[in-house]
Amino acid sequence: MRNLLNLNDPTLLRTDAYIDGRWTATDARFAVIDPATGEDLADVADCDAATTNLAISAAHAAQRGWAARLPLERSTLLRALGDAMFDNEADLARIIGLENGKPFAEAVGEVRYAAGFLTWFAEEARRTNGSIIPSPFADTAVLAVREAIGVAAIITPWNFPAAMMTRKIGPAFAVGCTIIAKPAEQTPLTALAIAELSDRVGFPAGVFNVVTGSAESAPVIGEALTSSRTVRKLSFTGSTVIGKLLATQCAATVKRVTLELGGNAPLIVFDDADLDAAVAGTIAAKFRNAGQTCVAANRILVHHSIADDYTERLCAAVDQLKIGAFDSDAQIGPLIDDVSVTRVQHLVADAVSHGATLVRGGDVTEAGSQFFAPTILTGAIPTMSCHTDEIFGPVLALTEFSTTSEAIAIANNTDAGLAAYIFTRDHARAWNVSRQLEYGIVGVNTGAISAPEVPFGGVKQSGIGREGSHFGTYDWTELKYIAMAGLHPEQDPTQ
Ligand code: SIN
């Protein structure tokens, strides 16, 4: 295999599982493929149930000691890991860009976004505050303390191989949980590089374990994690279908689950919107990671009175987007695999066959078989697949509306409820529409809503729980109520 990664620090390329502070080889291996070229980047350990159980045991052995450390010690290690990511930004970006397909600028952006979760939660590690409750009982103190849930499993997706890992390990490590992480089979190298950095900065053995596996092994690893009585929590980011399956499996041992699942984001452009801001926001909300994000604008609802003007400006902006692989100044990379290409082709064909008009793009480009052109469809209607399904590709489907209540009804007509976007200059409308949208996140006059400081998560079938922000440690702790009786001064012999 040629060394395609060509890292400044080649020792960041790890291909074995990381268990109990040791790199653990397996006989079975699977290939990680560059989606831009189809070339093999590396052969990675294909773990099974037995290897996963070793990782669970290691995480269990390490957990009490880790939780017993001073919050400041956990904070210092988290900050060191975040700093190590910033220090190795170029190499991490290269690993992300080659295994995921992100162009250079976007891959660097992901490293910074990802490291930001670690430095944010390094600070939150010192603020896992509880409460002292005015006591309803005589001579009794009543307290609520927050304690680490314990051993936790995390399963992360390929679309943000670094950021979805750090958004979970940041709060987990901050409060004292230990982790068995299973990264997506398409992008395990980023997770392994983060594990390598955690080892270098001094995380104790067993605190962070990474179990890699192929698509065929994923259900076996998932079953070992979800059926374990030792694992007390599962945090998953990925498709709604797999999320429901994992939640069902977790029910047998009554695990805590945090799920960040699929979206179907509406982006509403009202007649009073600043159209330049609306177009810039649409580009940002749609084309990040070639449309492969859960918060990507999926249905563009535009007031009929400004639809022509908005569409014309949107076409001009889309014409400026460059398509290319990691080593380029492009904004749009390849889709992750050929299955994704076929799915997006079907969505476009379905829309056109039901009356939508294709005004830009529509298929793959000469850049390669997985590089899908930025695509604009007008005349989309709610029964088309591009409205009912998560597109997860660079396709904008435009639908015209006449009244605010019609736009809200279309926007809420889905089981998903992750992100929504609105563009208007009217503050009362911005407020009232934001409150009526059944979504966990609403961007008003912006298409960029992600950051370590904000609570990320959805309602309805888009998930359970929130990640990031000062709320982000809540999902990793249990609240323990302690009633301490016998506190009357007469019961104190020293009084
Ligand atoms: C996702 O697509 O799941 C996450 C996107 C983000 O963090 O902004």
Coordinates of C-alpha atoms and ligand atoms in Angstrom, one line a residue:
M1 CA 0.0 0.0 0.0
R2 CA 1.4 3.5 -0.9
N3 CA 1.7 5.9 1.9
L4 CA -1.0 8.3 0.8
L5 CA -1.4 10.1 4.1
N6 CA 2.1 11.6 4.0
L7 CA 1.9 13.1 7.5
N8 CA 4.4 15.4 9.1
D9 CA 4.2 13.1 12.1
P10 CA 3.7 9.6 10.6
T11 CA 3.2 8.1 14.1
L12 CA -0.2 9.7 14.2
L13 CA -1.3 7.1 11.7
R14 CA -2.5 4.3 14.0
T15 CA -4.3 1.2 12.6
D16 CA -4.8 -1.1 15.6
A17 CA -7.5 -0.8 18.3
Y18 CA -6.6 1.1 21.4
I19 CA -7.5 -0.8 24.5
D20 CA -6.3 -0.3 28.1
G21 CA -3.6 2.1 26.9
R22 CA -2.2 -0.5 24.4
W23 CA -2.4 -0.7 20.6
T24 CA -4.1 -4.0 20.0
A25 CA -3.8 -5.8 16.7
T26 CA -6.4 -8.2 15.3
D27 CA -5.9 -10.8 12.6
A28 CA -8.9 -9.6 10.7
R29 CA -8.4 -6.2 9.0
F30 CA -10.6 -3.9 6.8
A31 CA -9.7 -1.2 4.3
V32 CA -10.2 2.5 4.8
I33 CA -11.0 4.1 1.4
D34 CA -10.3 7.6 0.1
P35 CA -13.8 8.7 -1.2
A36 CA -12.1 11.1 -3.7
T37 CA -10.1 8.4 -5.5
G38 CA -11.3 5.0 -4.3
E39 CA -7.7 4.2 -3.1
D40 CA -6.9 2.2 0.1
L41 CA -5.5 4.5 2.8
A42 CA -4.9 1.9 5.5
D43 CA -5.9 -1.5 6.8
V44 CA -7.4 -1.2 10.2
A45 CA -8.2 -3.7 13.0
D46 CA -11.5 -5.4 12.5
C47 CA -12.6 -6.1 16.1
D48 CA -15.1 -8.6 17.3
A49 CA -17.2 -9.2 20.5
A50 CA -14.2 -10.6 22.4
T51 CA -12.1 -7.5 21.7
T52 CA -15.0 -5.2 22.6
N53 CA -15.4 -7.0 25.9
L54 CA -11.7 -6.4 26.7
A55 CA -12.3 -2.7 26.1
I56 CA -15.4 -2.8 28.4
S57 CA -13.3 -4.5 31.1
A58 CA -10.5 -1.9 30.8
A59 CA -13.0 1.0 31.0
H60 CA -14.6 -0.6 34.0
A61 CA -11.2 -1.1 35.8
A62 CA -10.2 2.5 35.2
Q63 CA -13.6 4.2 36.0
R64 CA -13.5 4.6 39.7
G65 CA -10.0 5.9 39.8
W66 CA -10.7 8.3 37.0
A67 CA -13.9 9.7 38.7
A68 CA -11.9 10.0 41.9
R69 CA -9.4 12.3 40.4
L70 CA -9.7 16.0 41.2
P71 CA -11.8 17.8 38.6
L72 CA -8.8 20.1 38.0
E73 CA -6.7 17.0 37.1
R74 CA -9.3 15.9 34.5
S75 CA -9.6 19.4 33.3
T76 CA -5.8 19.7 32.8
L77 CA -5.7 16.5 30.8
L78 CA -8.6 17.6 28.6
R79 CA -7.0 20.9 27.9
A80 CA -3.7 19.2 27.0
L81 CA -5.6 16.9 24.6
G82 CA -7.3 19.9 23.0
D83 CA -4.0 21.7 22.7
A84 CA -2.4 18.6 21.2
M85 CA -5.1 18.6 18.5
F86 CA -4.4 22.3 17.8
D87 CA -0.7 21.6 17.6
N88 CA -1.2 18.7 15.2
E89 CA -3.9 20.5 13.2
A90 CA -2.3 20.0 9.7
D91 CA -1.9 16.2 10.2
L92 CA -5.3 15.8 11.7
A93 CA -6.9 17.8 8.9
R94 CA -5.1 15.6 6.4
I95 CA -6.4 12.4 8.0
I96 CA -10.0 13.8 8.1
G97 CA -9.8 15.1 4.6
L98 CA -8.5 11.9 3.1
E99 CA -10.8 9.4 4.9
N100 CA -13.9 11.6 4.8
G101 CA -13.4 13.7 1.6
K102 CA -13.5 17.2 3.1
P103 CA -11.5 19.8 1.3
F104 CA -8.5 21.3 3.2
A105 CA -10.2 24.4 4.6
E106 CA -13.1 22.5 5.8
A107 CA -11.0 19.8 7.4
V108 CA -8.9 22.4 9.3
G109 CA -12.2 23.9 10.4
E110 CA -13.3 20.6 11.7
V111 CA -10.1 20.1 13.7
R112 CA -10.6 23.5 15.4
Y113 CA -14.3 22.8 16.0
A114 CA -13.3 19.4 17.5
A115 CA -10.5 20.7 19.7
G116 CA -12.8 23.5 20.9
F117 CA -15.1 20.9 22.6
L118 CA -12.1 19.6 24.6
T119 CA -11.0 23.0 25.8
W120 CA -14.6 24.0 26.5
F121 CA -15.3 20.9 28.6
A122 CA -11.9 21.3 30.3
E123 CA -13.4 24.3 31.8
E124 CA -16.8 22.6 32.5
A125 CA -15.0 19.8 34.4
R126 CA -14.6 22.2 37.3
R127 CA -18.3 23.1 37.3
T128 CA -20.2 19.9 37.8
N129 CA -22.1 21.6 40.6
G130 CA -25.0 20.1 42.5
S131 CA -27.5 21.8 44.9
I132 CA -28.2 22.2 48.6
I133 CA -32.0 22.0 48.9
P134 CA -33.9 23.8 51.8
S135 CA -34.7 20.8 53.9
P136 CA -38.3 19.6 54.4
F137 CA -37.0 17.4 57.3
A138 CA -36.0 18.4 60.8
D139 CA -32.2 18.4 61.5
T140 CA -31.5 17.0 58.1
A141 CA -29.5 18.4 55.2
V142 CA -30.7 17.6 51.8
L143 CA -28.3 17.7 48.9
A144 CA -28.3 16.7 45.2
V145 CA -24.9 15.8 43.8
R146 CA -24.0 15.0 40.2
E147 CA -21.9 11.8 39.7
A148 CA -20.4 10.3 36.6
I149 CA -22.7 7.7 35.0
G150 CA -19.8 5.3 34.8
V151 CA -18.6 3.3 31.8
A152 CA -20.1 4.6 28.6
A153 CA -20.1 3.6 24.9
I154 CA -20.0 6.0 22.1
I155 CA -20.7 5.4 18.4
T156 CA -19.7 8.2 16.1
P157 CA -20.5 8.9 12.4
W158 CA -18.2 9.5 9.4
N159 CA -19.4 13.0 8.5
F160 CA -17.5 14.7 11.4
P161 CA -14.9 12.1 12.5
A162 CA -13.2 14.4 14.9
A163 CA -15.9 16.7 16.2
M164 CA -18.5 14.1 16.9
M165 CA -15.9 12.2 18.9
T166 CA -14.7 15.2 21.0
R167 CA -18.3 16.5 21.5
K168 CA -18.9 13.2 23.4
I169 CA -15.5 12.4 25.1
G170 CA -15.2 16.0 26.3
P171 CA -18.1 16.0 28.7
A172 CA -17.6 12.3 29.5
F173 CA -14.0 12.7 30.6
A174 CA -14.9 16.0 32.3
V175 CA -17.3 14.4 34.8
G176 CA -15.4 11.1 35.2
C177 CA -16.9 8.6 32.8
T178 CA -14.6 6.2 30.9
I179 CA -15.2 5.3 27.3
I180 CA -15.4 2.6 24.7
A181 CA -15.6 4.4 21.3
K182 CA -16.6 2.8 18.1
P183 CA -15.9 5.2 15.2
A184 CA -17.6 4.7 11.8
E185 CA -16.0 2.1 9.6
Q186 CA -15.4 4.8 6.9
T187 CA -13.3 7.1 9.2
P188 CA -11.6 5.2 12.0
L189 CA -8.1 6.9 11.5
T190 CA -9.2 10.2 13.0
A191 CA -10.4 8.5 16.2
L192 CA -7.2 6.5 16.4
A193 CA -5.1 9.6 16.0
I194 CA -7.0 11.3 18.8
A195 CA -6.4 8.2 21.0
E196 CA -2.7 8.5 20.1
L197 CA -2.7 12.1 21.3
S198 CA -4.6 11.2 24.5
D199 CA -1.9 8.6 25.2
R200 CA 0.9 11.2 24.6
V201 CA -0.6 13.8 27.0
G202 CA -1.0 11.2 29.8
F203 CA -4.6 10.0 29.9
P204 CA -4.5 6.9 32.2
A205 CA -4.9 3.5 30.6
G206 CA -8.5 2.3 30.2
V207 CA -10.1 5.8 30.3
F208 CA -10.3 6.0 26.5
N209 CA -10.6 2.8 24.4
V210 CA -11.2 2.8 20.7
V211 CA -12.6 -0.3 19.1
T212 CA -12.6 -0.2 15.3
G213 CA -14.6 -2.5 13.0
S214 CA -15.8 -3.0 9.5
A215 CA -19.5 -2.6 8.4
E216 CA -19.9 -6.4 8.9
S217 CA -18.5 -6.2 12.5
A218 CA -20.4 -3.1 13.5
P219 CA -23.6 -5.0 14.6
V220 CA -21.5 -7.4 16.6
I221 CA -19.6 -4.6 18.4
G222 CA -22.8 -2.7 18.9
E223 CA -24.5 -5.7 20.4
A224 CA -21.6 -6.3 22.8
L225 CA -21.8 -2.7 23.9
T226 CA -25.5 -2.4 24.3
S227 CA -26.0 -5.8 26.0
S228 CA -23.3 -5.2 28.6
R229 CA -24.5 -4.6 32.2
T230 CA -21.2 -2.8 32.8
V231 CA -21.8 -0.1 30.2
R232 CA -24.3 2.4 31.7
K233 CA -24.8 4.8 28.8
L234 CA -24.7 4.9 25.1
S235 CA -24.2 8.1 23.1
F236 CA -24.8 7.7 19.4
T237 CA -24.7 10.1 16.4
G238 CA -26.0 8.7 13.1
S239 CA -29.0 7.6 11.3
T240 CA -32.5 7.5 12.8
V241 CA -32.9 3.8 11.8
I242 CA -29.7 2.7 13.6
G243 CA -30.4 5.0 16.5
K244 CA -33.8 3.3 17.1
L245 CA -32.2 -0.1 16.9
L246 CA -29.5 0.8 19.4
A247 CA -32.1 2.4 21.8
T248 CA -34.2 -0.8 21.6
Q249 CA -31.1 -2.9 22.4
C250 CA -30.2 -0.5 25.3
A251 CA -33.7 -0.9 26.8
A252 CA -32.9 -4.5 28.1
T253 CA -30.3 -3.1 30.5
V254 CA -32.1 0.3 31.0
K255 CA -29.1 2.3 29.8
R256 CA -29.1 6.0 29.5
V257 CA -29.1 7.0 25.8
T258 CA -28.2 10.2 24.1
L259 CA -29.2 10.1 20.4
E260 CA -28.3 12.7 17.8
L261 CA -30.2 11.4 14.7
G262 CA -31.3 12.5 11.3
G263 CA -32.7 15.9 10.5
N264 CA -34.9 17.4 7.8
A265 CA -34.2 21.1 8.2
P266 CA -36.5 23.7 6.7
L267 CA -35.0 27.0 5.7
I268 CA -37.7 29.7 5.4
V269 CA -37.0 32.9 3.5
F270 CA -39.8 35.4 4.2
D271 CA -40.7 38.3 1.9
D272 CA -38.9 40.9 4.1
A273 CA -35.6 39.0 4.3
D274 CA -32.2 40.5 3.5
L275 CA -31.7 38.3 0.4
D276 CA -27.9 38.6 0.4
A277 CA -27.9 37.2 4.0
A278 CA -30.5 34.6 3.1
V279 CA -28.4 33.4 0.1
A280 CA -25.2 33.3 2.2
G281 CA -27.0 31.5 5.0
T282 CA -28.5 29.0 2.5
I283 CA -25.0 28.2 1.1
A284 CA -23.6 27.8 4.6
A285 CA -26.5 25.6 5.8
K286 CA -26.6 23.4 2.7
F287 CA -23.1 22.9 1.4
R288 CA -21.0 22.3 4.5
N289 CA -19.5 18.8 4.1
A290 CA -21.1 18.6 0.6
G291 CA -24.6 18.6 2.3
Q292 CA -23.7 15.6 4.5
T293 CA -24.7 17.0 7.9
C294 CA -27.7 16.4 10.0
V295 CA -28.4 20.1 10.3
A296 CA -28.1 20.7 6.5
A297 CA -31.0 22.8 5.1
N298 CA -33.2 20.1 3.4
R299 CA -36.3 22.0 2.3
I300 CA -36.0 25.6 1.2
L301 CA -39.3 27.4 1.7
V302 CA -39.4 30.8 -0.1
H303 CA -42.1 33.4 -0.2
H304 CA -43.6 33.5 -3.7
S305 CA -43.1 37.3 -4.0
I306 CA -39.3 37.0 -3.8
A307 CA -38.8 33.5 -5.2
D308 CA -37.4 34.6 -8.6
D309 CA -35.0 37.1 -7.1
Y310 CA -33.8 34.7 -4.4
T311 CA -33.4 31.9 -6.9
E312 CA -31.4 34.0 -9.3
R313 CA -29.0 35.1 -6.6
L314 CA -28.8 31.6 -5.3
C315 CA -27.8 30.3 -8.7
A316 CA -25.1 33.0 -8.9
A317 CA -23.7 31.9 -5.6
V318 CA -23.8 28.2 -6.4
D319 CA -21.9 28.9 -9.7
Q320 CA -19.0 30.2 -7.6
L321 CA -18.6 26.9 -5.6
K322 CA -15.6 24.9 -6.5
I323 CA -15.6 21.1 -6.4
G324 CA -12.4 19.2 -5.5
A325 CA -10.6 16.8 -3.2
F326 CA -8.6 17.5 -0.1
D327 CA -5.5 19.1 -1.7
S328 CA -7.4 21.9 -3.3
D329 CA -9.1 25.2 -2.5
A330 CA -12.5 23.6 -3.2
Q331 CA -15.6 24.0 -1.1
I332 CA -17.4 20.8 -2.2
G333 CA -15.7 17.4 -1.8
P334 CA -17.0 13.9 -2.8
L335 CA -19.9 12.1 -1.2
I336 CA -18.7 9.4 1.2
D337 CA -19.5 6.4 -1.1
D338 CA -21.3 5.2 -4.2
V339 CA -24.4 4.2 -2.3
S340 CA -24.8 7.9 -1.3
V341 CA -24.4 9.0 -4.9
T342 CA -27.1 6.6 -6.1
R343 CA -29.4 7.7 -3.3
V344 CA -29.0 11.4 -4.2
Q345 CA -29.4 10.6 -7.9
H346 CA -32.7 8.9 -7.1
L347 CA -33.9 11.9 -5.0
V348 CA -33.2 14.3 -7.9
A349 CA -34.9 11.9 -10.4
D350 CA -37.9 11.5 -8.2
A351 CA -38.3 15.3 -7.9
V352 CA -38.0 15.9 -11.7
S353 CA -40.4 13.1 -12.5
H354 CA -43.0 14.7 -10.2
G355 CA -42.7 18.1 -11.8
A356 CA -39.7 19.9 -10.2
T357 CA -37.4 21.8 -12.5
L358 CA -33.7 21.2 -12.4
V359 CA -31.9 24.6 -12.7
R360 CA -28.4 23.7 -11.6
G361 CA -26.3 20.4 -11.4
G362 CA -28.2 17.2 -11.1
D363 CA -25.5 14.5 -11.2
V364 CA -21.9 13.7 -10.6
T365 CA -19.2 15.8 -12.2
E366 CA -16.0 15.2 -14.1
A367 CA -14.1 15.6 -10.9
G368 CA -14.9 11.9 -10.1
S369 CA -17.6 9.4 -9.7
Q370 CA -18.5 10.5 -6.1
F371 CA -18.3 14.3 -6.7
F372 CA -22.0 15.4 -7.0
A373 CA -22.6 18.8 -8.5
P374 CA -24.2 21.5 -6.3
T375 CA -27.8 21.1 -7.5
I376 CA -30.9 23.4 -7.4
L377 CA -34.4 22.2 -8.0
T378 CA -37.4 24.6 -8.1
G379 CA -41.1 23.6 -7.8
A380 CA -40.5 21.0 -5.1
I381 CA -43.6 19.9 -3.2
P382 CA -44.0 18.2 0.2
T383 CA -44.8 14.8 -1.2
M384 CA -41.5 14.5 -3.1
S385 CA -38.7 12.4 -1.6
C386 CA -36.5 15.5 -1.4
H387 CA -39.0 16.7 1.2
T388 CA -39.8 13.5 3.1
D389 CA -36.2 12.1 3.2
E390 CA -32.9 13.5 4.5
I391 CA -31.0 14.4 1.3
F392 CA -27.5 14.2 2.8
G393 CA -26.0 15.6 -0.4
P394 CA -25.5 19.0 -2.1
V395 CA -29.1 19.4 -3.4
L396 CA -31.3 22.4 -2.7
A397 CA -35.0 21.8 -3.2
L398 CA -37.0 25.1 -3.4
T399 CA -40.7 25.3 -2.5
E400 CA -42.8 28.5 -2.7
F401 CA -45.3 29.5 0.1
S402 CA -47.8 32.4 0.5
T403 CA -48.5 32.7 4.3
T404 CA -46.5 32.4 7.5
S405 CA -48.8 29.7 8.8
E406 CA -48.5 27.7 5.6
A407 CA -44.6 27.9 5.9
I408 CA -44.8 26.7 9.5
A409 CA -47.1 23.9 8.7
I410 CA -44.8 22.6 5.9
A411 CA -41.8 23.0 8.1
N412 CA -43.3 21.0 11.0
N413 CA -44.7 18.3 8.7
T414 CA -42.0 15.8 9.4
D415 CA -41.0 13.3 12.2
A416 CA -37.6 15.0 12.3
G417 CA -36.9 18.0 14.6
L418 CA -33.2 18.9 14.7
A419 CA -32.4 22.3 13.1
A420 CA -34.5 24.9 11.3
Y421 CA -33.5 28.3 9.8
I422 CA -35.5 31.4 9.1
F423 CA -34.6 34.6 7.3
T424 CA -36.6 37.8 8.1
R425 CA -36.0 41.4 9.3
D426 CA -39.1 41.4 11.5
H427 CA -38.2 40.7 15.1
A428 CA -41.7 39.8 16.1
R429 CA -42.0 37.3 13.3
A430 CA -38.5 35.9 14.0
W431 CA -39.5 35.3 17.7
N432 CA -43.0 33.9 17.0
V433 CA -41.9 31.6 14.2
S434 CA -38.9 30.4 16.2
R435 CA -41.3 29.4 19.0
Q436 CA -43.7 27.6 16.7
L437 CA -41.1 25.5 14.9
E438 CA -40.9 22.0 16.4
Y439 CA -37.1 21.9 16.3
G440 CA -34.3 21.7 18.9
I441 CA -32.2 24.4 17.1
V442 CA -33.4 27.5 15.2
G443 CA -31.0 29.7 13.3
V444 CA -32.4 33.2 12.7
N445 CA -30.7 35.1 9.8
T446 CA -27.8 32.6 9.9
G447 CA -26.9 29.3 8.5
A448 CA -24.1 28.6 11.0
I449 CA -25.4 27.3 14.3
S450 CA -22.7 24.9 15.6
A451 CA -20.2 25.6 18.3
P452 CA -19.0 24.0 21.6
E453 CA -20.8 26.7 23.6
V454 CA -24.3 25.8 22.3
P455 CA -26.8 23.0 23.2
F456 CA -27.0 20.8 20.1
G457 CA -29.8 18.2 19.8
G458 CA -33.2 17.5 18.4
V459 CA -36.8 16.9 19.3
K460 CA -39.3 14.3 17.9
Q461 CA -37.4 11.5 16.1
S462 CA -34.2 13.5 15.7
G463 CA -33.0 12.4 19.1
I464 CA -32.8 12.5 22.9
G465 CA -30.5 14.8 24.9
R466 CA -28.2 17.7 24.2
E467 CA -24.4 17.9 23.5
G468 CA -22.2 20.9 24.0
S469 CA -22.7 24.0 26.1
H470 CA -23.0 24.2 29.9
F471 CA -25.9 21.7 29.6
G472 CA -23.6 19.2 27.9
T473 CA -22.3 17.5 31.1
Y474 CA -25.9 16.7 32.3
D475 CA -26.3 13.8 30.0
W476 CA -23.1 12.2 31.5
T477 CA -24.1 12.4 35.1
E478 CA -26.6 10.9 37.5
L479 CA -28.2 13.1 40.1
K480 CA -27.9 11.6 43.6
Y481 CA -30.0 12.9 46.4
I482 CA -28.5 12.6 49.9
A483 CA -30.5 13.2 53.1
M484 CA -28.1 13.6 56.0
A485 CA -30.2 13.4 59.2
G486 CA -29.1 13.8 62.9
L487 CA -27.8 17.3 62.5
H488 CA -29.5 18.9 65.6
P489 CA -26.9 20.8 67.7
E490 CA -27.7 18.6 70.7
Q491 CA -26.6 15.6 68.8
D492 CA -23.1 17.2 68.4
P493 CA -21.1 16.2 71.5
T494 CA -18.8 19.2 71.0
Q495 CA -21.7 21.8 71.4
Ligands
SIN1 C1 -24.0 16.4 12.4 O1 -24.2 16.6 11.2 O2 -24.3 15.4 13.0 C2 -23.3 17.4 13.2 C3 -23.2 18.7 12.6 C4 -22.6 19.8 13.5 O3 -22.0 19.5 14.6 O4 -22.7 20.9 13.1

